[in-house]
PDB file of C-alpha atoms (C1' of nucleotides) in Angstrom:
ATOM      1  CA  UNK I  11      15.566 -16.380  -9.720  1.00 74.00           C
ATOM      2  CA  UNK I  12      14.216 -13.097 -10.818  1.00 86.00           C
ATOM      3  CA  UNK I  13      16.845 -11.328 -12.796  1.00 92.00           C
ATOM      4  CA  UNK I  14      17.656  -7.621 -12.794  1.00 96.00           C
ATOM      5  CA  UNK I  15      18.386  -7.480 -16.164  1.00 95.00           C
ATOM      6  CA  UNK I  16      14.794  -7.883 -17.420  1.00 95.00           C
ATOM      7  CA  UNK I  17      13.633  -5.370 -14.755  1.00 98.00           C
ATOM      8  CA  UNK I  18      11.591  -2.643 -15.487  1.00 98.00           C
ATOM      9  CA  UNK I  19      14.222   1.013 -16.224  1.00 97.00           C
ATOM     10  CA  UNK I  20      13.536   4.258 -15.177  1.00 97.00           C
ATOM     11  CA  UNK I  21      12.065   5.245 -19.056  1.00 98.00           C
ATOM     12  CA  UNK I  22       8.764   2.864 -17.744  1.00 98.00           C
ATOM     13  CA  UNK I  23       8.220   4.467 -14.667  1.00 98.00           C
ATOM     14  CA  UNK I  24       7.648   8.224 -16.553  1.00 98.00           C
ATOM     15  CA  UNK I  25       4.329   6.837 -18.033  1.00 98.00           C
ATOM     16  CA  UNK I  26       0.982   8.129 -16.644  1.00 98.00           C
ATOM     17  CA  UNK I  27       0.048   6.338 -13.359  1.00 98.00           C
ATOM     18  CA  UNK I  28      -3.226   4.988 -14.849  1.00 98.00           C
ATOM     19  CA  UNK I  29      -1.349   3.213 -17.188  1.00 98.00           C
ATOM     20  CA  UNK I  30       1.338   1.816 -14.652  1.00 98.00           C
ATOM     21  CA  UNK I  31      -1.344   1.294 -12.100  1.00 98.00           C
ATOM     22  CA  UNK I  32      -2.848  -1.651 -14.737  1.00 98.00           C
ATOM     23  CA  UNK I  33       0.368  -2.641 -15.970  1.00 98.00           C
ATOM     24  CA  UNK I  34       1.492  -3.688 -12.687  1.00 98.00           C
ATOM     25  CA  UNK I  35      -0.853  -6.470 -11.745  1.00 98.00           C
ATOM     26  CA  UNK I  36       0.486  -9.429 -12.400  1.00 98.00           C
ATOM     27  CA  UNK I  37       4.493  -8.455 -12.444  1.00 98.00           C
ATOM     28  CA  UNK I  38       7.151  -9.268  -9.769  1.00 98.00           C
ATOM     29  CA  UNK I  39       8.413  -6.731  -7.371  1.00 98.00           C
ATOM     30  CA  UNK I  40      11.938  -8.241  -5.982  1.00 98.00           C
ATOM     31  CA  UNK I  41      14.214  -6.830  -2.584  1.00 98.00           C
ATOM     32  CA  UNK I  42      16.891  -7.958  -1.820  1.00 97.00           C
ATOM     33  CA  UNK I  43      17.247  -6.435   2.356  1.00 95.00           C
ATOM     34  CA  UNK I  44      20.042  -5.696   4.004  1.00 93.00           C
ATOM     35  CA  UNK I  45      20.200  -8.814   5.952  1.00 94.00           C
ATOM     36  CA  UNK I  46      20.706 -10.462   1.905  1.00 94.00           C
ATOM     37  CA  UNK I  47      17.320 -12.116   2.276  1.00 96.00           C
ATOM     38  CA  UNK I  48      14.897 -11.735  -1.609  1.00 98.00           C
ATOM     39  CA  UNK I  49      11.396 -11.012  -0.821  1.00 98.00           C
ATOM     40  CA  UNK I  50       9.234 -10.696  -3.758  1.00 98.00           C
ATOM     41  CA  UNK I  51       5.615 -11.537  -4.912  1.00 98.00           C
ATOM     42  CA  UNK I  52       3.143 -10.914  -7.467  1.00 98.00           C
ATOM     43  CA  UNK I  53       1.343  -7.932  -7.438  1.00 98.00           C
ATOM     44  CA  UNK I  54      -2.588  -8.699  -7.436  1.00 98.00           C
ATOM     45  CA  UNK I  55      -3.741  -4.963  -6.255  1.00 98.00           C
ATOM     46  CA  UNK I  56      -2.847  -1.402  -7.185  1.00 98.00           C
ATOM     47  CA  UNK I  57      -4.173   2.155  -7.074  1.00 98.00           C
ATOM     48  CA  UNK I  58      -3.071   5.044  -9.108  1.00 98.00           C
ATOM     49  CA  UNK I  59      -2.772   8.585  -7.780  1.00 98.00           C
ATOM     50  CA  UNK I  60      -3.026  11.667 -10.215  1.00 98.00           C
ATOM     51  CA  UNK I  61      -1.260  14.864 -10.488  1.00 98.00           C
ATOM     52  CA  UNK I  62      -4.330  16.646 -11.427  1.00 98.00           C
ATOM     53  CA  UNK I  63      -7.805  16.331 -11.045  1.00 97.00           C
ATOM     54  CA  UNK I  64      -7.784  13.979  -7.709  1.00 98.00           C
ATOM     55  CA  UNK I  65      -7.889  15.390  -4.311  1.00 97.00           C
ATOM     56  CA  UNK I  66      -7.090  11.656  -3.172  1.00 98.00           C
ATOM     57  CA  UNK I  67      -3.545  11.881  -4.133  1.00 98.00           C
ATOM     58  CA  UNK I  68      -1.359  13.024  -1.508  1.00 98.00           C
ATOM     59  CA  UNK I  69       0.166  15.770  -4.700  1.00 98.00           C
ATOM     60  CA  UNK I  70      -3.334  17.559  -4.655  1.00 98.00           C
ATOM     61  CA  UNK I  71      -2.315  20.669  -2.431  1.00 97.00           C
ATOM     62  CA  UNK I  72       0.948  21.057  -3.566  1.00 98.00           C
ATOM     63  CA  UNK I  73       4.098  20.190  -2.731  1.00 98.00           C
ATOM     64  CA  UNK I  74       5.047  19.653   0.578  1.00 98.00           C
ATOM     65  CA  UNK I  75       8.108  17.880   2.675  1.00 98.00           C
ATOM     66  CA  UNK I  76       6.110  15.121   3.547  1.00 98.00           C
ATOM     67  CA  UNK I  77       4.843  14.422  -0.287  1.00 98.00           C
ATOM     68  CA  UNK I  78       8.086  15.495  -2.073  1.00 98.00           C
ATOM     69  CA  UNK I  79       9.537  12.186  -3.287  1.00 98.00           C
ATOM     70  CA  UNK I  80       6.117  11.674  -5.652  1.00 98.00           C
ATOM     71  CA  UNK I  81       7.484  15.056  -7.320  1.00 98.00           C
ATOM     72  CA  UNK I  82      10.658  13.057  -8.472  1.00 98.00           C
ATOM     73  CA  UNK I  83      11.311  11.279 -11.621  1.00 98.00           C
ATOM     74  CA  UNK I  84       9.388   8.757 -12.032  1.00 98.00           C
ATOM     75  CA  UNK I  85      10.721   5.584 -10.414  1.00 98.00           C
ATOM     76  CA  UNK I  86      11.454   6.412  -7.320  1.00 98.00           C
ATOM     77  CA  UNK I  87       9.837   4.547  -4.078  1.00 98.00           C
ATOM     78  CA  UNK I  88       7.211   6.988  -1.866  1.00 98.00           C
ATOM     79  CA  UNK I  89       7.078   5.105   1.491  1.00 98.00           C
ATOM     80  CA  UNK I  90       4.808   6.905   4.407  1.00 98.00           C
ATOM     81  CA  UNK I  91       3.630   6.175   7.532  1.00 98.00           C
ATOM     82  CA  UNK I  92      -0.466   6.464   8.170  1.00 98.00           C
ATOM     83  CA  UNK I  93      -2.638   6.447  11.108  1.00 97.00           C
ATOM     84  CA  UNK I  94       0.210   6.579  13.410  1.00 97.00           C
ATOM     85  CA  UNK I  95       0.842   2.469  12.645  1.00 97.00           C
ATOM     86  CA  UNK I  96       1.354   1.322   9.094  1.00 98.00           C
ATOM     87  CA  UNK I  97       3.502   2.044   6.316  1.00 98.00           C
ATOM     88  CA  UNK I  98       2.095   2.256   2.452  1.00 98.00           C
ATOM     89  CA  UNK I  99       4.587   1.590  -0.576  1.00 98.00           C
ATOM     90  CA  UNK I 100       4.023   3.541  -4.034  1.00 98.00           C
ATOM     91  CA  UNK I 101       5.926   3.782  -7.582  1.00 98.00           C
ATOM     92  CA  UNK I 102       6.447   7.490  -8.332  1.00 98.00           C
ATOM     93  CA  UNK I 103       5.073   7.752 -11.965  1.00 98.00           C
ATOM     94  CA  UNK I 104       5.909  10.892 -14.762  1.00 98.00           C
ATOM     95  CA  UNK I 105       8.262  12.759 -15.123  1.00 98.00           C
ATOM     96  CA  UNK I 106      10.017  15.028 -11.961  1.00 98.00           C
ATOM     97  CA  UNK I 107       8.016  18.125 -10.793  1.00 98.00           C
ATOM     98  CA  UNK I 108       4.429  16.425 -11.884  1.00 98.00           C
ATOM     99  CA  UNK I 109       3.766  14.411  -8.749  1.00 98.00           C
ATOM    100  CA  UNK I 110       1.842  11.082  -9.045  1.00 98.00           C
ATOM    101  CA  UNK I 111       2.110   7.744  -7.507  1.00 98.00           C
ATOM    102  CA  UNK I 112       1.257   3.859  -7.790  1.00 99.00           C
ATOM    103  CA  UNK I 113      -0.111   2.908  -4.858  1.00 98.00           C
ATOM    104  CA  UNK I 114       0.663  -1.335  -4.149  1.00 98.00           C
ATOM    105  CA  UNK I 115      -1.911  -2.294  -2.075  1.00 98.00           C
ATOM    106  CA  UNK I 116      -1.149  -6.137  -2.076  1.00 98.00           C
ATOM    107  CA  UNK I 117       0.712  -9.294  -3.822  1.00 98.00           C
ATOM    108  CA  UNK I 118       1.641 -12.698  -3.291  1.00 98.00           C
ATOM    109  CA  UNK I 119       4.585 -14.041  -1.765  1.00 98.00           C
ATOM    110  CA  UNK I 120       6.818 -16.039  -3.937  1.00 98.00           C
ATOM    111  CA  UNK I 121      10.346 -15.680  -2.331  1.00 98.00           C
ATOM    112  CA  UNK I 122      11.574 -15.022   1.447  1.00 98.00           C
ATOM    113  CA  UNK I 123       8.025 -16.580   3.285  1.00 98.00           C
ATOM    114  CA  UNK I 124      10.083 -17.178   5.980  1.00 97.00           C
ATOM    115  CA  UNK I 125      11.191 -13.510   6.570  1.00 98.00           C
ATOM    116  CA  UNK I 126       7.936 -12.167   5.595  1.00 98.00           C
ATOM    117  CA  UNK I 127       6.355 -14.586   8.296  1.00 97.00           C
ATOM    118  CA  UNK I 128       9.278 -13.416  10.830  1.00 97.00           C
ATOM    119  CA  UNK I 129       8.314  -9.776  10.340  1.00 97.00           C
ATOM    120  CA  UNK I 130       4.730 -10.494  10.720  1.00 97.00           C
ATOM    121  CA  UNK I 131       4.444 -13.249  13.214  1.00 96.00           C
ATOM    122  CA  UNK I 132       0.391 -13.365  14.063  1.00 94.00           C
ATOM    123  CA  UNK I 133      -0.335 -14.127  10.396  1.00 96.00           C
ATOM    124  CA  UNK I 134      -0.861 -17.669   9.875  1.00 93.00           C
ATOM    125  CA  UNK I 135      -1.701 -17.988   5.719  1.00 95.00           C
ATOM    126  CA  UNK I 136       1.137 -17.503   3.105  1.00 97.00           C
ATOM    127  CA  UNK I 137      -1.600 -15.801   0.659  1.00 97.00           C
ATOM    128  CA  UNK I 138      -2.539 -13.200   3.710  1.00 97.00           C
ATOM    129  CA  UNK I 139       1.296 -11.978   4.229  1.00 98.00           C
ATOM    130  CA  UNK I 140       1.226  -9.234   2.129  1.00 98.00           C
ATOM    131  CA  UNK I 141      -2.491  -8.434   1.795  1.00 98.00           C
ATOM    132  CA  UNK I 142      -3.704  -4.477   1.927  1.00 98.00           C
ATOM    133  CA  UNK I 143      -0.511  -2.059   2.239  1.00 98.00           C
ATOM    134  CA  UNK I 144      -0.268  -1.866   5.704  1.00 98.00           C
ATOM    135  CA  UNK I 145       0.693  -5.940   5.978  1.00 98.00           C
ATOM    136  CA  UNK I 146       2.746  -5.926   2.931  1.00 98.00           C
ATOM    137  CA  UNK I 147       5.115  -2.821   3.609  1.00 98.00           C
ATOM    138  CA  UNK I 148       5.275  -4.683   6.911  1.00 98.00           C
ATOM    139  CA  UNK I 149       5.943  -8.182   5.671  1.00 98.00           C
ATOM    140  CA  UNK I 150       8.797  -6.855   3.471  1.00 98.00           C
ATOM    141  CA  UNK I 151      10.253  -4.490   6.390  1.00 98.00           C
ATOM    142  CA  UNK I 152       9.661  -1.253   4.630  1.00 98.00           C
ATOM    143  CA  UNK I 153       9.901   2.130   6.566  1.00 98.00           C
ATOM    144  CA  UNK I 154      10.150   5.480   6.375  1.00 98.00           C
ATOM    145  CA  UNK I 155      13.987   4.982   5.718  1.00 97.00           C
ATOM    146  CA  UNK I 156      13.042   2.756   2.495  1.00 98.00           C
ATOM    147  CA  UNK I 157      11.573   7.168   1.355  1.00 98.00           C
ATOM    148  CA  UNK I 158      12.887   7.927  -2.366  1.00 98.00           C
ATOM    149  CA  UNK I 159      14.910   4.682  -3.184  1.00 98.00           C
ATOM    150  CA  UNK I 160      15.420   3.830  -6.610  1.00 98.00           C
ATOM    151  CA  UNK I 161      13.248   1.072  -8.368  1.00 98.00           C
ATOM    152  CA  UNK I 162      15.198   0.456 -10.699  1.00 97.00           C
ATOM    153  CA  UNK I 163      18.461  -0.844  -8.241  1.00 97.00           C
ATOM    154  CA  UNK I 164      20.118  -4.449  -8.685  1.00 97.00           C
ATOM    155  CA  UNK I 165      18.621  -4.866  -5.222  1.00 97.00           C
ATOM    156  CA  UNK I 166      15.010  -3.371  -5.600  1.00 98.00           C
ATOM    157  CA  UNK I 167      13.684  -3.887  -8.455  1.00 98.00           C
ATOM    158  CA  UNK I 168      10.374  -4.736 -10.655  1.00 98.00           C
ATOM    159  CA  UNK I 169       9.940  -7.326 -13.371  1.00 98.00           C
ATOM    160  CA  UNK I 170       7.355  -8.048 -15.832  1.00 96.00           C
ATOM    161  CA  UNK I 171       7.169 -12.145 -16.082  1.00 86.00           C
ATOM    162  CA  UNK I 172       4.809 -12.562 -18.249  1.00 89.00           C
ATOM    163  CA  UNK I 173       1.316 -10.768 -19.493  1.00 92.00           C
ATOM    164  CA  UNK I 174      -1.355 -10.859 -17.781  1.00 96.00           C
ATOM    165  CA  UNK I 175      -4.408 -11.455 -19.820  1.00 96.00           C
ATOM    166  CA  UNK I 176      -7.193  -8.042 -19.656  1.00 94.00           C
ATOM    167  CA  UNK I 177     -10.036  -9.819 -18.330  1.00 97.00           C
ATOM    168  CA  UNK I 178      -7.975 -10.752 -15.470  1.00 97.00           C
ATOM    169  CA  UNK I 179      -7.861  -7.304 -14.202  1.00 98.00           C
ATOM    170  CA  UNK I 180     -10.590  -5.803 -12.769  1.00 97.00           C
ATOM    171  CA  UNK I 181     -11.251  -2.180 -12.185  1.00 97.00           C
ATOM    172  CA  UNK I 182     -12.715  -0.381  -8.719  1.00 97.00           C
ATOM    173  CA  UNK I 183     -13.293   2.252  -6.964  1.00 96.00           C
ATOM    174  CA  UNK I 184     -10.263   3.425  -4.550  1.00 97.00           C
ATOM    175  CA  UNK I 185     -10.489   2.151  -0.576  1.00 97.00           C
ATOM    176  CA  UNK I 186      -9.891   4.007   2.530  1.00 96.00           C
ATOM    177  CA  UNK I 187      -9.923   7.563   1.247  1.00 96.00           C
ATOM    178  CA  UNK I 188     -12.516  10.693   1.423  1.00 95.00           C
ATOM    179  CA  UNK I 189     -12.398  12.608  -1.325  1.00 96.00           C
ATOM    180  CA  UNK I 190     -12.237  12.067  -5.221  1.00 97.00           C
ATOM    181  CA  UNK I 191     -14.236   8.725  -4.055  1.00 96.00           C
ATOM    182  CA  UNK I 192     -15.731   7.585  -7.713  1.00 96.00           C
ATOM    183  CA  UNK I 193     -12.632   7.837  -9.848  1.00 97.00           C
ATOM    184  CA  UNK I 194     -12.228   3.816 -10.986  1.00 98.00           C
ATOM    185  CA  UNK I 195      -8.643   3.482  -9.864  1.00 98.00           C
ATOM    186  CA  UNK I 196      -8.007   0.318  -8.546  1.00 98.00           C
ATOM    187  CA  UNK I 197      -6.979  -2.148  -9.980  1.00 98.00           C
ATOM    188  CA  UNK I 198      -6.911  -6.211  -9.135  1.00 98.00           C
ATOM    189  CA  UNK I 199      -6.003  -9.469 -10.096  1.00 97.00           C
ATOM    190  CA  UNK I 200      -9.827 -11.270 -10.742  1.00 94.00           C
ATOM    191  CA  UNK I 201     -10.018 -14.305  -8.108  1.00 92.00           C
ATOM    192  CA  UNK I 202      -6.609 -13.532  -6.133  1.00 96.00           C
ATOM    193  CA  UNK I 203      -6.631 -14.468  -2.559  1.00 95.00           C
ATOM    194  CA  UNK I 204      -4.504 -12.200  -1.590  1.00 97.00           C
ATOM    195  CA  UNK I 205      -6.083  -9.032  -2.765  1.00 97.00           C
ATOM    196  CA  UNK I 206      -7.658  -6.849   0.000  1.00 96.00           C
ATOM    197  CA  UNK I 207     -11.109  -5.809   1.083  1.00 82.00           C
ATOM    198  CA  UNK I 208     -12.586  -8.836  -0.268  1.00 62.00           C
ATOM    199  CA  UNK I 209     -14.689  -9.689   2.796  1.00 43.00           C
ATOM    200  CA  UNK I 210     -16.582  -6.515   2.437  1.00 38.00           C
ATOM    201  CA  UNK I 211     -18.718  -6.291  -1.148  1.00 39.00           C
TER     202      UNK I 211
ATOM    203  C1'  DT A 234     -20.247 -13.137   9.675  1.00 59.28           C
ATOM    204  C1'  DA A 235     -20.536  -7.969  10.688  1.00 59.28           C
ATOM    205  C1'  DC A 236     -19.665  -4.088  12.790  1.00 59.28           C
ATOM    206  C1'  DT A 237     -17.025  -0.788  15.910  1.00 59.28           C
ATOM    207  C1'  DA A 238     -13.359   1.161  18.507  1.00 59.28           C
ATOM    208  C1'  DG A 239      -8.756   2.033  19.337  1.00 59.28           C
ATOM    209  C1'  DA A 240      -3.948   2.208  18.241  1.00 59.28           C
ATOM    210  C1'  DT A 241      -0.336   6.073  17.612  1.00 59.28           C
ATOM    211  C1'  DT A 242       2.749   9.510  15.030  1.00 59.28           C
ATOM    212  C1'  DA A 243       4.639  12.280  11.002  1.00 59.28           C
ATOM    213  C1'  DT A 244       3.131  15.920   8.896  1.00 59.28           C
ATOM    214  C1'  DC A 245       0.344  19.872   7.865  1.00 59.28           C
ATOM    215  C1'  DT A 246      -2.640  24.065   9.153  1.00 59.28           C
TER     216       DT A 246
ATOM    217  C1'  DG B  26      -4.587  20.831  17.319  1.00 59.28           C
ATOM    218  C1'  DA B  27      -6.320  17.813  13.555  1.00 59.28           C
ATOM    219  C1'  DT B  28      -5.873  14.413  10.363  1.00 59.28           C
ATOM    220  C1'  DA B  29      -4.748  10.168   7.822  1.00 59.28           C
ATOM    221  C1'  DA B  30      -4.339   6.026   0.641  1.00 59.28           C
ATOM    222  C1'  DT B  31      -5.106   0.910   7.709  1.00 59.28           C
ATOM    223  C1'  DC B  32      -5.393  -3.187  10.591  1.00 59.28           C
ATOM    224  C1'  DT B  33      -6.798  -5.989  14.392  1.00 59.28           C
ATOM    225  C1'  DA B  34      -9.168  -7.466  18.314  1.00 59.28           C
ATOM    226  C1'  DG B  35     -13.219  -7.559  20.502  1.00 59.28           C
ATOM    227  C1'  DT B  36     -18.194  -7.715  20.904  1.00 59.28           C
ATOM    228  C1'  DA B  37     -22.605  -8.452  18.977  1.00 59.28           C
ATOM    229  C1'  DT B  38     -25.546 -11.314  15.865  1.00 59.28           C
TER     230       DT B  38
END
DNA sequence: TACTAGATTATCT
DNA sequence: GATAATCTAGTAT
């Protein structure tokens, strides 16, 4: 259904992470697990993390084991594990040795429901599977083995179906972190049900 | 509907 | 020994 051969290649992923950050909403990030199940869905929500100049970003006090894949080629997929419970999926952008990151925060489902719904049983709406990155790292059964796989794989992959028009994305202020609050670097898909934090305002 | 507490561990200081 | 790019259940309103 969503073919590797239009997929974005490893040249895309060594823009800035602003730039990819945007470009992402709207396009369709596609795994194929080992079980041969495809999950993918729409990503409504991202949040870039910079090299320099953010104290957010996980690259801010240099590298370390725990941050190293976001110092690799752009491309590559950072998984980590936070609070002790969740996992969080990012793109790493630039080029190697720069160290910065895509954050995807949510999307929605279009292929595998029925695995997504297995992995997360107590969640009763299709639009709610994969919304915040906690529920959607979980919903596609991503770990800390998924660290530093390629993107750019016949079996993980990201494709951009079609363009999603500017004043569909909207622009915010990052959630959840403590430092480097006002930088406006989140981005969303205007009116998307599956996009988190909307209860708050 | 709105707020708060608690979960739980890899990684860093 | 402290912290963290979160989520959920539970209690209060």
């Amino acid at each position: 259904m969503f073919d590797f051969s239009n997929s974005l290649k490893e040249d895309y992923y060594c823009q800035s992470p602003e730039f990819i950050a945007r470009d992402l909403i709207g396009a369709v990030f596609v795994w194929k697990n080992i079980d041969g199940f495809t999950l993918a869905g729409k990503i409504v929500e991202t949040e870039a993390y910079l090299a320099v100049g953010d104290l957010a970003s996980h690259s801010a006090p240099g590298l370390t084991k725990r941050n190293s894949p976001m110092f690799m080629r752009g491309g590559a997929l950072y998984v980590y594990k936070i609070y002790g419970v969740h996992h969080c999926i990012n793109v790493v952008t630039e080029n190697e040795g720069v160290g910065s990151a895509v954050l995807i925060r949510a999307m929605e489902p279009l292929e595998g429901i029925e695995t997504m719904h297995r992995n997360r049983p107590n969640c009763k709406h299709k639009l709610a599977l994969c919304k915040g990155p906690g529920n959607l790292a979980r919903a596609f059964g991503f770990t800390l083995k998924h660290n530093r796989l390629q993107l750019y794989s016949p079996n993980l992959f990201i494709v951009k179906h079609s363009e999603t028009a500017e004043e569909e994305i909207q622009t915010g202020k990052r959630i959840g972190i403590a430092k480097s609050v006002d930088l406006p670097l989140r981005f969303f898909l205007r009116n998307s049900k599956s996009v988190s934090g909307n209860s708050r305002k």
